[in-house]
mmCIF file of C-alpha atoms in Angstrom:
data_model
loop_
_atom_site.group_PDB
_atom_site.id
_atom_site.type_symbol
_atom_site.label_atom_id
_atom_site.label_comp_id
_atom_site.label_asym_id
_atom_site.label_seq_id
_atom_site.Cartn_x
_atom_site.Cartn_y
_atom_site.Cartn_z
ATOM 1 C CA MET A 22 0.083 -0.018 -0.152
ATOM 2 C CA LYS A 23 1.286 3.600 -0.776
ATOM 3 C CA ILE A 24 0.445 5.972 1.887
ATOM 4 C CA LEU A 25 0.973 10.000 1.674
ATOM 5 C CA VAL A 26 1.578 11.193 5.198
ATOM 6 C CA ILE A 27 1.081 14.830 5.223
ATOM 7 C CA GLY A 28 2.572 16.421 8.729
ATOM 8 C CA ALA A 29 4.999 13.844 9.020
ATOM 9 C CA SER A 30 7.621 15.446 11.333
ATOM 10 C CA GLY A 31 5.198 16.592 13.778
ATOM 11 C CA THR A 32 4.716 14.938 17.280
ATOM 12 C CA ILE A 33 1.583 13.051 16.009
ATOM 13 C CA GLY A 34 2.842 12.515 12.207
ATOM 14 C CA LYS A 35 6.285 10.808 13.555
ATOM 15 C CA LYS A 36 4.109 8.075 15.604
ATOM 16 C CA VAL A 37 1.737 7.498 12.864
ATOM 17 C CA ILE A 38 4.611 6.866 10.543
ATOM 18 C CA LYS A 39 5.617 4.338 12.933
ATOM 19 C CA GLU A 40 2.289 2.567 13.331
ATOM 20 C CA LEU A 41 1.656 2.449 9.928
ATOM 21 C CA GLY A 42 4.499 0.120 9.327
ATOM 22 C CA ARG A 43 7.553 -0.228 7.022
ATOM 23 C CA GLU A 44 5.903 -2.985 5.075
ATOM 24 C CA HIS A 45 4.013 -0.335 3.286
ATOM 25 C CA ASP A 46 5.257 2.349 0.987
ATOM 26 C CA LEU A 47 5.106 5.974 3.212
ATOM 27 C CA ILE A 48 5.773 9.123 1.641
ATOM 28 C CA CYS A 49 6.540 11.899 3.872
ATOM 29 C CA ALA A 50 4.984 15.485 3.171
ATOM 30 C CA GLY A 51 5.328 18.717 5.319
ATOM 31 C CA ARG A 52 6.500 21.822 5.674
ATOM 32 C CA ASN A 53 9.843 21.043 6.378
ATOM 33 C CA GLY A 54 12.403 17.859 6.433
ATOM 34 C CA SER A 55 10.041 15.492 4.727
ATOM 35 C CA ASP A 56 10.402 13.538 1.104
ATOM 36 C CA ILE A 57 7.959 16.478 -0.271
ATOM 37 C CA SER A 58 7.498 19.931 0.804
ATOM 38 C CA VAL A 59 3.772 20.990 1.051
ATOM 39 C CA ASP A 60 1.892 23.999 2.566
ATOM 40 C CA ILE A 61 -1.566 22.870 2.994
ATOM 41 C CA THR A 62 -2.834 26.528 2.876
ATOM 42 C CA SER A 63 -1.829 26.802 -0.739
ATOM 43 C CA GLN A 64 -3.977 25.108 -3.534
ATOM 44 C CA ASP A 65 -0.986 25.212 -5.565
ATOM 45 C CA SER A 66 1.264 23.602 -3.177
ATOM 46 C CA ILE A 67 -1.200 20.850 -2.616
ATOM 47 C CA LYS A 68 -1.511 20.240 -6.427
ATOM 48 C CA ASN A 69 2.200 20.037 -6.745
ATOM 49 C CA MET A 70 2.598 17.838 -4.209
ATOM 50 C CA TYR A 71 -0.083 15.136 -5.687
ATOM 51 C CA GLU A 72 1.588 15.718 -9.132
ATOM 52 C CA GLN A 73 4.670 14.666 -7.833
ATOM 53 C CA VAL A 74 3.318 11.531 -5.788
ATOM 54 C CA GLY A 75 0.946 10.314 -8.348
ATOM 55 C CA LYS A 76 -1.410 7.497 -7.456
ATOM 56 C CA ILE A 77 -1.723 6.630 -4.007
ATOM 57 C CA ASP A 78 -3.739 4.315 -1.725
ATOM 58 C CA ALA A 79 -4.210 6.589 1.262
ATOM 59 C CA VAL A 80 -3.910 10.028 2.258
ATOM 60 C CA VAL A 81 -3.165 10.799 5.917
ATOM 61 C CA ASN A 82 -2.996 14.363 7.051
ATOM 62 C CA ALA A 83 -1.626 15.141 10.696
ATOM 63 C CA ALA A 84 -0.956 18.836 9.619
ATOM 64 C CA GLY A 85 -2.921 21.987 10.090
ATOM 65 C CA GLY A 86 -3.322 24.510 12.986
ATOM 66 C CA ALA A 87 -5.308 27.652 14.264
ATOM 67 C CA ASN A 88 -4.267 30.523 16.755
ATOM 68 C CA PHE A 89 -5.340 30.475 20.590
ATOM 69 C CA SER A 90 -6.894 33.593 21.515
ATOM 70 C CA PRO A 91 -9.002 34.877 23.973
ATOM 71 C CA LEU A 92 -12.645 35.277 22.453
ATOM 72 C CA THR A 93 -12.795 39.131 23.251
ATOM 73 C CA GLU A 94 -9.301 39.573 21.353
ATOM 74 C CA LEU A 95 -10.165 37.094 18.413
ATOM 75 C CA THR A 96 -10.456 39.089 15.242
ATOM 76 C CA PRO A 97 -11.390 37.619 12.146
ATOM 77 C CA GLU A 98 -7.868 38.029 10.730
ATOM 78 C CA LYS A 99 -6.670 35.840 13.813
ATOM 79 C CA ASN A 100 -9.526 33.216 13.161
ATOM 80 C CA GLU A 101 -8.131 33.099 9.422
ATOM 81 C CA LYS A 102 -5.425 30.822 10.291
ATOM 82 C CA GLY A 103 -7.972 28.073 11.400
ATOM 83 C CA ILE A 104 -10.023 28.755 8.292
ATOM 84 C CA GLN A 105 -6.837 28.412 5.833
ATOM 85 C CA SER A 106 -4.966 25.715 7.361
ATOM 86 C CA LYS A 107 -6.832 23.204 9.721
ATOM 87 C CA LEU A 108 -10.320 23.652 7.812
ATOM 88 C CA LYS A 109 -9.922 24.520 4.156
ATOM 89 C CA GLY A 110 -6.437 23.187 4.251
ATOM 90 C CA GLN A 111 -7.679 19.727 4.803
ATOM 91 C CA VAL A 112 -10.547 19.943 3.018
ATOM 92 C CA ASN A 113 -8.784 20.783 0.059
ATOM 93 C CA LEU A 114 -6.650 17.901 0.478
ATOM 94 C CA VAL A 115 -9.622 16.056 -0.280
ATOM 95 C CA LEU A 116 -10.831 17.935 -3.108
ATOM 96 C CA LEU A 117 -7.812 18.327 -5.160
ATOM 97 C CA GLY A 118 -6.556 14.569 -4.138
ATOM 98 C CA LEU A 119 -9.601 12.627 -4.930
ATOM 99 C CA ASP A 120 -8.540 11.589 -8.410
ATOM 100 C CA TYR A 121 -5.231 10.703 -7.254
ATOM 101 C CA VAL A 122 -6.401 7.955 -4.949
ATOM 102 C CA ASN A 123 -6.913 4.383 -5.776
ATOM 103 C CA ASN A 124 -10.050 2.664 -5.895
ATOM 104 C CA ASN A 125 -10.819 1.407 -2.272
ATOM 105 C CA GLY A 126 -8.470 3.850 -0.906
ATOM 106 C CA SER A 127 -9.015 6.580 1.941
ATOM 107 C CA PHE A 128 -8.197 10.054 3.367
ATOM 108 C CA THR A 129 -7.773 10.325 7.362
ATOM 109 C CA LEU A 130 -8.130 13.926 8.605
ATOM 110 C CA THR A 131 -7.165 15.374 12.132
ATOM 111 C CA THR A 132 -9.911 17.219 14.018
ATOM 112 C CA GLY A 133 -9.515 17.761 17.916
ATOM 113 C CA ILE A 134 -10.967 17.509 21.396
ATOM 114 C CA MET A 135 -11.762 21.032 21.712
ATOM 115 C CA MET A 136 -14.784 21.008 19.608
ATOM 116 C CA ASP A 137 -16.414 18.447 22.136
ATOM 117 C CA ASP A 138 -14.758 19.749 25.450
ATOM 118 C CA PRO A 139 -14.184 23.204 24.995
ATOM 119 C CA ILE A 140 -11.351 25.272 26.374
ATOM 120 C CA LEU A 141 -10.361 29.036 27.027
ATOM 121 C CA GLN A 142 -8.668 30.521 23.667
ATOM 122 C CA GLY A 143 -10.074 27.552 21.681
ATOM 123 C CA ALA A 144 -12.674 28.783 19.734
ATOM 124 C CA SER A 145 -11.344 29.133 16.602
ATOM 125 C CA ALA A 146 -9.602 25.756 16.457
ATOM 126 C CA ALA A 147 -13.073 24.188 17.782
ATOM 127 C CA MET A 148 -14.543 25.596 14.586
ATOM 128 C CA ALA A 149 -12.237 24.484 12.423
ATOM 129 C CA ASN A 150 -12.482 20.813 13.992
ATOM 130 C CA GLY A 151 -16.092 21.174 13.883
ATOM 131 C CA GLY A 152 -16.141 21.853 10.203
ATOM 132 C CA VAL A 153 -13.717 19.279 9.228
ATOM 133 C CA LYS A 154 -15.595 16.450 11.400
ATOM 134 C CA ALA A 155 -18.825 17.500 9.384
ATOM 135 C CA PHE A 156 -17.442 17.584 6.288
ATOM 136 C CA VAL A 157 -16.138 13.982 6.634
ATOM 137 C CA LYS A 158 -19.143 12.605 7.704
ATOM 138 C CA SER A 159 -21.214 14.356 4.916
ATOM 139 C CA ALA A 160 -18.423 13.558 2.170
ATOM 140 C CA SER A 161 -18.195 9.907 3.253
ATOM 141 C CA ILE A 162 -21.761 9.116 1.557
ATOM 142 C CA GLU A 163 -20.590 10.288 -1.697
ATOM 143 C CA MET A 164 -17.056 9.423 -2.216
ATOM 144 C CA PRO A 165 -16.387 7.706 -5.463
ATOM 145 C CA ARG A 166 -14.967 4.346 -6.273
ATOM 146 C CA GLY A 167 -15.077 2.892 -2.730
ATOM 147 C CA ILE A 168 -12.738 5.751 -1.172
ATOM 148 C CA ARG A 169 -13.276 6.252 2.385
ATOM 149 C CA ILE A 170 -12.888 9.225 4.588
ATOM 150 C CA ASN A 171 -12.355 9.437 8.227
ATOM 151 C CA SER A 172 -11.187 11.854 11.005
ATOM 152 C CA VAL A 173 -9.230 11.101 14.377
ATOM 153 C CA SER A 174 -9.541 13.610 17.194
ATOM 154 C CA PRO A 175 -7.075 13.590 19.409
ATOM 155 C CA ASN A 176 -6.880 14.862 22.886
ATOM 156 C CA ALA A 177 -3.899 17.014 24.039
ATOM 157 C CA VAL A 178 -1.137 14.867 23.700
ATOM 158 C CA GLN A 179 1.455 13.872 26.738
ATOM 159 C CA GLU A 180 4.517 14.759 24.425
ATOM 160 C CA SER A 181 3.131 18.316 24.152
ATOM 161 C CA TRP A 182 2.182 18.591 27.590
ATOM 162 C CA ASP A 183 5.005 21.300 28.939
ATOM 163 C CA ARG A 184 3.707 23.627 26.255
ATOM 164 C CA LEU A 185 -0.053 22.688 26.674
ATOM 165 C CA ARG A 186 -0.691 22.257 30.155
ATOM 166 C CA ASP A 187 -1.800 25.642 30.933
ATOM 167 C CA TYR A 188 -4.432 25.494 28.165
ATOM 168 C CA PHE A 189 -5.833 22.242 29.144
ATOM 169 C CA PRO A 190 -6.544 22.274 33.051
ATOM 170 C CA GLY A 191 -7.919 18.991 34.179
ATOM 171 C CA PHE A 192 -7.501 17.034 31.094
ATOM 172 C CA GLU A 193 -5.645 13.690 30.909
ATOM 173 C CA PRO A 194 -3.451 13.819 28.011
ATOM 174 C CA VAL A 195 -3.059 10.941 26.030
ATOM 175 C CA PRO A 196 0.219 9.571 24.605
ATOM 176 C CA ALA A 197 0.622 10.321 20.778
ATOM 177 C CA GLY A 198 1.120 6.683 20.048
ATOM 178 C CA ARG A 199 -2.437 6.240 20.911
ATOM 179 C CA VAL A 200 -3.844 8.649 18.478
ATOM 180 C CA ALA A 201 -1.661 7.080 15.982
ATOM 181 C CA ILE A 202 -3.347 3.531 16.341
ATOM 182 C CA ALA A 203 -6.739 5.527 15.582
ATOM 183 C CA PHE A 204 -5.125 6.428 12.227
ATOM 184 C CA LYS A 205 -4.419 2.773 11.559
ATOM 185 C CA LYS A 206 -8.052 2.036 12.149
ATOM 186 C CA SER A 207 -8.728 4.354 9.451
ATOM 187 C CA VAL A 208 -6.318 3.300 7.041
ATOM 188 C CA TYR A 209 -6.300 -0.301 7.174
ATOM 189 C CA GLY A 210 -10.119 -0.688 8.468
ATOM 190 C CA ALA A 211 -13.383 -0.490 6.512
ATOM 191 C CA GLN A 212 -15.186 2.091 8.232
ATOM 192 C CA THR A 213 -16.004 5.498 6.677
ATOM 193 C CA GLY A 214 -17.563 8.802 7.954
ATOM 194 C CA GLN A 215 -16.201 8.494 11.287
ATOM 195 C CA ASN A 216 -14.408 10.676 13.643
ATOM 196 C CA TYR A 217 -12.329 8.580 15.924
ATOM 197 C CA GLU A 218 -12.018 10.112 19.570
ATOM 198 C CA VAL A 219 -8.938 9.368 21.290
ATOM 199 C CA TYR A 220 -9.824 11.028 24.717
ATOM 200 C CA MET B 17 -35.608 44.540 24.399
ATOM 201 C CA LYS B 18 -33.755 45.419 21.134
ATOM 202 C CA ILE B 19 -33.054 42.827 18.904
ATOM 203 C CA LEU B 20 -31.463 42.734 15.485
ATOM 204 C CA VAL B 21 -32.433 39.913 12.868
ATOM 205 C CA ILE B 22 -30.347 39.352 10.012
ATOM 206 C CA GLY B 23 -31.772 37.452 7.175
ATOM 207 C CA ALA B 24 -34.925 38.862 8.383
ATOM 208 C CA SER B 25 -36.967 38.710 5.065
ATOM 209 C CA GLY B 26 -36.054 35.064 4.641
ATOM 210 C CA THR B 27 -38.575 31.904 4.855
ATOM 211 C CA ILE B 28 -37.343 31.404 8.326
ATOM 212 C CA GLY B 29 -36.265 34.780 9.094
ATOM 213 C CA LYS B 30 -40.114 36.099 8.689
ATOM 214 C CA LYS B 31 -41.399 33.646 11.172
ATOM 215 C CA VAL B 32 -38.627 34.491 13.591
ATOM 216 C CA ILE B 33 -40.037 38.105 13.568
ATOM 217 C CA LYS B 34 -43.461 36.986 14.137
ATOM 218 C CA GLU B 35 -42.242 34.575 16.803
ATOM 219 C CA LEU B 36 -40.080 37.212 18.785
ATOM 220 C CA GLY B 37 -43.186 39.414 19.072
ATOM 221 C CA ARG B 38 -44.157 42.889 18.379
ATOM 222 C CA GLU B 39 -43.777 43.941 22.144
ATOM 223 C CA HIS B 40 -39.898 44.109 21.166
ATOM 224 C CA ASP B 41 -38.028 46.613 19.193
ATOM 225 C CA LEU B 42 -36.889 44.475 16.175
ATOM 226 C CA ILE B 43 -34.313 45.911 13.579
ATOM 227 C CA CYS B 44 -34.681 43.949 10.438
ATOM 228 C CA ALA B 45 -31.640 43.435 8.378
ATOM 229 C CA GLY B 46 -30.536 41.738 5.105
ATOM 230 C CA ARG B 47 -29.516 41.844 1.616
ATOM 231 C CA ASN B 48 -32.710 43.447 0.246
ATOM 232 C CA GLY B 49 -35.990 44.992 1.780
ATOM 233 C CA SER B 50 -34.821 45.389 5.200
ATOM 234 C CA ASP B 51 -34.311 48.157 7.647
ATOM 235 C CA ILE B 52 -30.765 48.066 7.236
ATOM 236 C CA SER B 53 -28.955 46.232 4.135
ATOM 237 C CA VAL B 54 -26.146 44.030 5.167
ATOM 238 C CA ASP B 55 -24.034 41.495 3.447
ATOM 239 C CA ILE B 56 -22.549 39.306 6.151
ATOM 240 C CA THR B 57 -19.655 37.798 3.601
ATOM 241 C CA SER B 58 -18.242 41.342 4.166
ATOM 242 C CA GLN B 59 -16.689 42.363 7.115
ATOM 243 C CA ASP B 60 -17.041 46.230 6.068
ATOM 244 C CA SER B 61 -20.757 45.666 5.994
ATOM 245 C CA ILE B 62 -21.008 43.940 9.046
ATOM 246 C CA LYS B 63 -19.281 46.902 10.972
ATOM 247 C CA ASN B 64 -21.576 49.212 9.242
ATOM 248 C CA MET B 65 -24.778 47.558 10.159
ATOM 249 C CA TYR B 66 -23.443 47.487 13.746
ATOM 250 C CA GLU B 67 -22.416 51.012 13.683
ATOM 251 C CA GLN B 68 -26.144 52.120 12.368
ATOM 252 C CA VAL B 69 -27.904 50.130 14.990
ATOM 253 C CA GLY B 70 -25.811 50.883 18.260
ATOM 254 C CA LYS B 71 -26.381 48.978 21.117
ATOM 255 C CA ILE B 72 -28.759 45.937 21.123
ATOM 256 C CA ASP B 73 -29.958 43.236 23.444
ATOM 257 C CA ALA B 74 -29.904 40.236 20.689
ATOM 258 C CA VAL B 75 -28.395 39.439 17.814
ATOM 259 C CA VAL B 76 -30.288 36.892 15.643
ATOM 260 C CA ASN B 77 -28.999 35.472 12.187
ATOM 261 C CA ALA B 78 -30.924 33.568 9.837
ATOM 262 C CA ALA B 79 -28.686 34.369 6.891
ATOM 263 C CA GLY B 80 -25.907 32.513 4.878
ATOM 264 C CA GLY B 81 -25.688 29.927 2.212
ATOM 265 C CA ALA B 82 -23.546 27.363 0.938
ATOM 266 C CA ASN B 83 -23.465 25.704 -2.581
ATOM 267 C CA PHE B 84 -25.062 22.118 -3.181
ATOM 268 C CA SER B 85 -22.507 20.349 -5.143
ATOM 269 C CA PRO B 86 -21.784 16.608 -5.856
ATOM 270 C CA LEU B 87 -18.828 15.888 -4.192
ATOM 271 C CA THR B 88 -16.871 15.244 -7.081
ATOM 272 C CA GLU B 89 -17.487 18.415 -8.831
ATOM 273 C CA LEU B 90 -16.978 20.200 -5.517
ATOM 274 C CA THR B 91 -14.067 22.696 -6.122
ATOM 275 C CA PRO B 92 -12.245 24.642 -3.560
ATOM 276 C CA GLU B 93 -14.019 27.343 -5.441
ATOM 277 C CA LYS B 94 -17.379 26.111 -5.032
ATOM 278 C CA ASN B 95 -16.615 25.586 -1.303
ATOM 279 C CA GLU B 96 -15.786 29.023 -0.840
ATOM 280 C CA LYS B 97 -19.380 30.317 -0.322
ATOM 281 C CA GLY B 98 -20.044 28.145 2.708
ATOM 282 C CA ILE B 99 -16.795 29.171 4.013
ATOM 283 C CA GLN B 100 -17.347 33.020 3.451
ATOM 284 C CA SER B 101 -21.042 33.165 4.020
ATOM 285 C CA LYS B 102 -22.445 30.473 6.248
ATOM 286 C CA LEU B 103 -19.558 29.842 8.137
ATOM 287 C CA LYS B 104 -17.182 33.123 8.482
ATOM 288 C CA GLY B 105 -20.298 35.366 7.964
ATOM 289 C CA GLN B 106 -21.783 34.029 11.177
ATOM 290 C CA VAL B 107 -18.457 33.919 13.029
ATOM 291 C CA ASN B 108 -17.679 37.531 12.202
ATOM 292 C CA LEU B 109 -21.318 38.700 13.263
ATOM 293 C CA VAL B 110 -20.112 37.457 16.648
ATOM 294 C CA LEU B 111 -16.543 38.637 16.677
ATOM 295 C CA LEU B 112 -17.361 42.163 15.217
ATOM 296 C CA GLY B 113 -20.605 42.292 17.353
ATOM 297 C CA LEU B 114 -19.614 41.545 20.664
ATOM 298 C CA ASP B 115 -19.045 45.066 21.579
ATOM 299 C CA TYR B 116 -22.435 46.092 20.510
ATOM 300 C CA VAL B 117 -24.303 43.565 22.362
ATOM 301 C CA ASN B 118 -25.455 44.743 25.906
ATOM 302 C CA ASN B 119 -24.777 42.794 29.265
ATOM 303 C CA ASN B 120 -26.410 39.602 29.259
ATOM 304 C CA GLY B 121 -27.475 39.674 25.684
ATOM 305 C CA SER B 122 -27.372 36.940 23.154
ATOM 306 C CA PHE B 123 -26.088 35.833 19.720
ATOM 307 C CA THR B 124 -28.298 33.284 17.899
ATOM 308 C CA LEU B 125 -26.690 31.470 14.542
ATOM 309 C CA THR B 126 -28.204 29.010 12.319
ATOM 310 C CA THR B 127 -26.632 25.510 11.430
ATOM 311 C CA GLY B 128 -28.468 22.905 9.687
ATOM 312 C CA ILE B 129 -29.599 19.254 9.694
ATOM 313 C CA MET B 130 -27.004 18.320 6.967
ATOM 314 C CA MET B 131 -24.175 18.015 9.610
ATOM 315 C CA ASP B 132 -25.868 15.283 11.431
ATOM 316 C CA ASP B 133 -28.107 13.726 8.491
ATOM 317 C CA PRO B 134 -26.174 14.151 5.419
ATOM 318 C CA ILE B 135 -27.744 14.424 1.977
ATOM 319 C CA LEU B 136 -25.796 14.087 -1.627
ATOM 320 C CA GLN B 137 -24.568 17.524 -2.522
ATOM 321 C CA GLY B 138 -24.566 18.715 1.088
ATOM 322 C CA ALA B 139 -20.751 18.314 2.107
ATOM 323 C CA SER B 140 -20.210 22.155 1.995
ATOM 324 C CA ALA B 141 -23.133 23.268 3.868
ATOM 325 C CA ALA B 142 -22.203 20.399 6.338
ATOM 326 C CA MET B 143 -18.857 21.732 6.719
ATOM 327 C CA ALA B 144 -20.087 25.125 7.494
ATOM 328 C CA ASN B 145 -22.776 23.981 9.928
ATOM 329 C CA GLY B 146 -20.275 21.792 11.924
ATOM 330 C CA GLY B 147 -17.891 25.186 12.105
ATOM 331 C CA VAL B 148 -20.802 27.045 13.590
ATOM 332 C CA LYS B 149 -21.947 24.686 16.036
ATOM 333 C CA ALA B 150 -18.478 24.035 17.359
ATOM 334 C CA PHE B 151 -17.752 27.613 17.332
ATOM 335 C CA VAL B 152 -20.907 28.450 19.319
ATOM 336 C CA LYS B 153 -20.091 25.570 21.789
ATOM 337 C CA SER B 154 -16.259 26.787 22.550
ATOM 338 C CA ALA B 155 -17.051 30.541 22.009
ATOM 339 C CA SER B 156 -20.072 29.959 24.896
ATOM 340 C CA ILE B 157 -17.638 29.488 27.755
ATOM 341 C CA GLU B 158 -15.764 32.764 27.193
ATOM 342 C CA MET B 159 -18.357 35.172 26.123
ATOM 343 C CA PRO B 160 -17.874 38.313 28.419
ATOM 344 C CA ARG B 161 -20.570 40.399 30.314
ATOM 345 C CA GLY B 162 -23.090 37.181 30.543
ATOM 346 C CA ILE B 163 -23.442 37.569 26.950
ATOM 347 C CA ARG B 164 -24.930 34.117 25.907
ATOM 348 C CA ILE B 165 -24.719 32.142 22.425
ATOM 349 C CA ASN B 166 -26.462 29.407 20.849
ATOM 350 C CA SER B 167 -27.563 27.967 17.324
ATOM 351 C CA VAL B 168 -30.540 26.755 15.892
ATOM 352 C CA SER B 169 -30.013 23.741 13.575
ATOM 353 C CA PRO B 170 -33.253 23.492 11.281
ATOM 354 C CA ASN B 171 -34.656 20.635 9.119
ATOM 355 C CA ALA B 172 -35.682 21.427 5.534
ATOM 356 C CA VAL B 173 -38.511 23.332 5.808
ATOM 357 C CA GLN B 174 -42.101 22.941 4.605
ATOM 358 C CA GLU B 175 -42.356 26.388 2.951
ATOM 359 C CA SER B 176 -39.244 25.558 0.823
ATOM 360 C CA TRP B 177 -40.137 21.742 0.126
ATOM 361 C CA ASP B 178 -41.009 22.126 -3.402
ATOM 362 C CA ARG B 179 -37.460 23.318 -4.333
ATOM 363 C CA LEU B 180 -35.691 21.005 -1.648
ATOM 364 C CA ARG B 181 -37.838 17.526 -2.026
ATOM 365 C CA ASP B 182 -35.427 16.324 -4.380
ATOM 366 C CA TYR B 183 -32.351 17.028 -2.479
ATOM 367 C CA PHE B 184 -33.777 15.466 1.034
ATOM 368 C CA PRO B 185 -35.688 12.041 0.046
ATOM 369 C CA GLY B 186 -37.142 10.775 2.971
ATOM 370 C CA PHE B 187 -36.699 13.871 5.313
ATOM 371 C CA GLU B 188 -39.911 15.196 7.046
ATOM 372 C CA PRO B 189 -39.925 18.962 6.451
ATOM 373 C CA VAL B 190 -40.701 21.023 9.514
ATOM 374 C CA PRO B 191 -42.848 24.388 9.494
ATOM 375 C CA ALA B 192 -40.547 27.270 9.489
ATOM 376 C CA GLY B 193 -42.721 28.249 12.388
ATOM 377 C CA ARG B 194 -41.618 25.599 14.630
ATOM 378 C CA VAL B 195 -37.875 26.711 13.596
ATOM 379 C CA ALA B 196 -38.822 30.276 14.811
ATOM 380 C CA ILE B 197 -39.817 28.964 18.241
ATOM 381 C CA ALA B 198 -36.373 27.690 18.612
ATOM 382 C CA PHE B 199 -34.758 31.139 18.062
ATOM 383 C CA LYS B 200 -37.279 32.471 20.543
ATOM 384 C CA LYS B 201 -35.647 29.961 23.315
ATOM 385 C CA SER B 202 -32.398 31.034 22.117
ATOM 386 C CA VAL B 203 -33.241 35.008 22.911
ATOM 387 C CA TYR B 204 -35.553 34.658 25.740
ATOM 388 C CA GLY B 205 -34.085 31.770 27.425
ATOM 389 C CA ALA B 206 -31.248 31.391 29.596
ATOM 390 C CA GLN B 207 -29.237 28.697 28.088
ATOM 391 C CA THR B 208 -26.056 29.090 26.230
ATOM 392 C CA GLY B 209 -23.702 26.800 24.118
ATOM 393 C CA GLN B 210 -26.608 25.175 22.586
ATOM 394 C CA ASN B 211 -27.603 23.928 19.204
ATOM 395 C CA TYR B 212 -31.374 23.653 19.370
ATOM 396 C CA GLU B 213 -32.240 20.659 16.762
ATOM 397 C CA VAL B 214 -35.452 21.298 15.102
ATOM 398 C CA TYR B 215 -35.691 17.801 13.228
#
C-alpha cells in the first residue's frame, strides 16, 4: 500500500509513520524535512504535491493549525489561520486529491477534542475541528470508487504537555502513540464517515 | 428588548420576526428589503450595520448560504461560498458584534440538519454547519458580560419543500414556524452553548 502522510514530522505524524509500518510505502510530506514539501494553506502547493506523488492508496493528514486567542481578542484576521490551515487546508487535500487516490483508498484527517470539550482561547480551533468533522461525515456518503474518509480527534498529547498544560486544565493527556493507533484503524480498516475520538 | 434580526426577509427569518413578538424593538437586516442592508460575507458591511444599529440586546442570524454540489464536482472555489457566507459570515457577526451587545444579551446563529443527517451534494453546507456549531459551543464558555450564544439547527422547512424535496429524500420537513420557536428559546431563555435541533 502506498500512503502519503502529511505533517509527517510533527509530534503525532512521527508516531503515525511508526504505527503504519515499514511494510508499506510511506511518503512523508510537510513544511520541512520531509520527502515532499507542502503547505496545505496553498492550493498550488497541494496540487504540486499530488503531481509529484502520483497514484496513492491513502492520504493521512496530521498537519494544520489555528490560533489560540481569548474570544474577546479573536479578530476575523486571527481566526483566518484556522480557516485557511486546519479547515480549508484539510478539505482541499480531499477535493484536490480525489483523482489521485486509488479505488477503495482512503483519506484520514485530524480534528481535536476542543470541539467537544471546549477550553479558553480555543474557539477558532473548535470551529475548524467541527467543520472538518461534519465535512468528513457528509463527504463519506458520496465518495467515488469505494474511497473512504474518516477523521481522528486527539486529546492533548503527553509529548506536548509542557507547552499545553496551562491551556488544558483538568485534561488527561494521551500518548501520541495512542492517537496513531486510531489513524491505523482508519487506513487499514473498512469504516467510513467516522471521527475517532482518542480522549 | 432591542433585537437585530439578520436574514429577516427569508423563509425562516420572517417567522422568527413573528415569533419574537411585536412588544420588542426588532431591527430587520438583510441583503434586500430590510431596515438595514447587510452582506454578511463582508466585514465592512457587518461593521457598518452595527454602527447604524448601536447597542442591542440580541443578535439573531438567519442568513448565510453554501453551494450544493456533488462531491466529485466540489472545487475549492465552489466550497468558498459556504466558507465566506454560512461559516465566516456568522462567526464574524459575533466577533465584530460583541462590543455592541448589552450585558446579558445574546447571539443566535443558524446551522442545519445536514451536518447530522447528510445528504448528497451537502458536504459544503455540512462543513459550514459543523464549524458554526463547534464555534458556538466553544465561544459560549468565554463570552464576556453574561452574553449568551446558541445556534438553531433546522431541518428542511415545509415552505421550501417544492424546491428542496429532491435533495432531501425521506426527510420530514418541518414548518418554519417551529424553527422560529427555537430562536425564541435562545433569545428569551437563559441557556448558552446550545445547538437547538428542530428535526
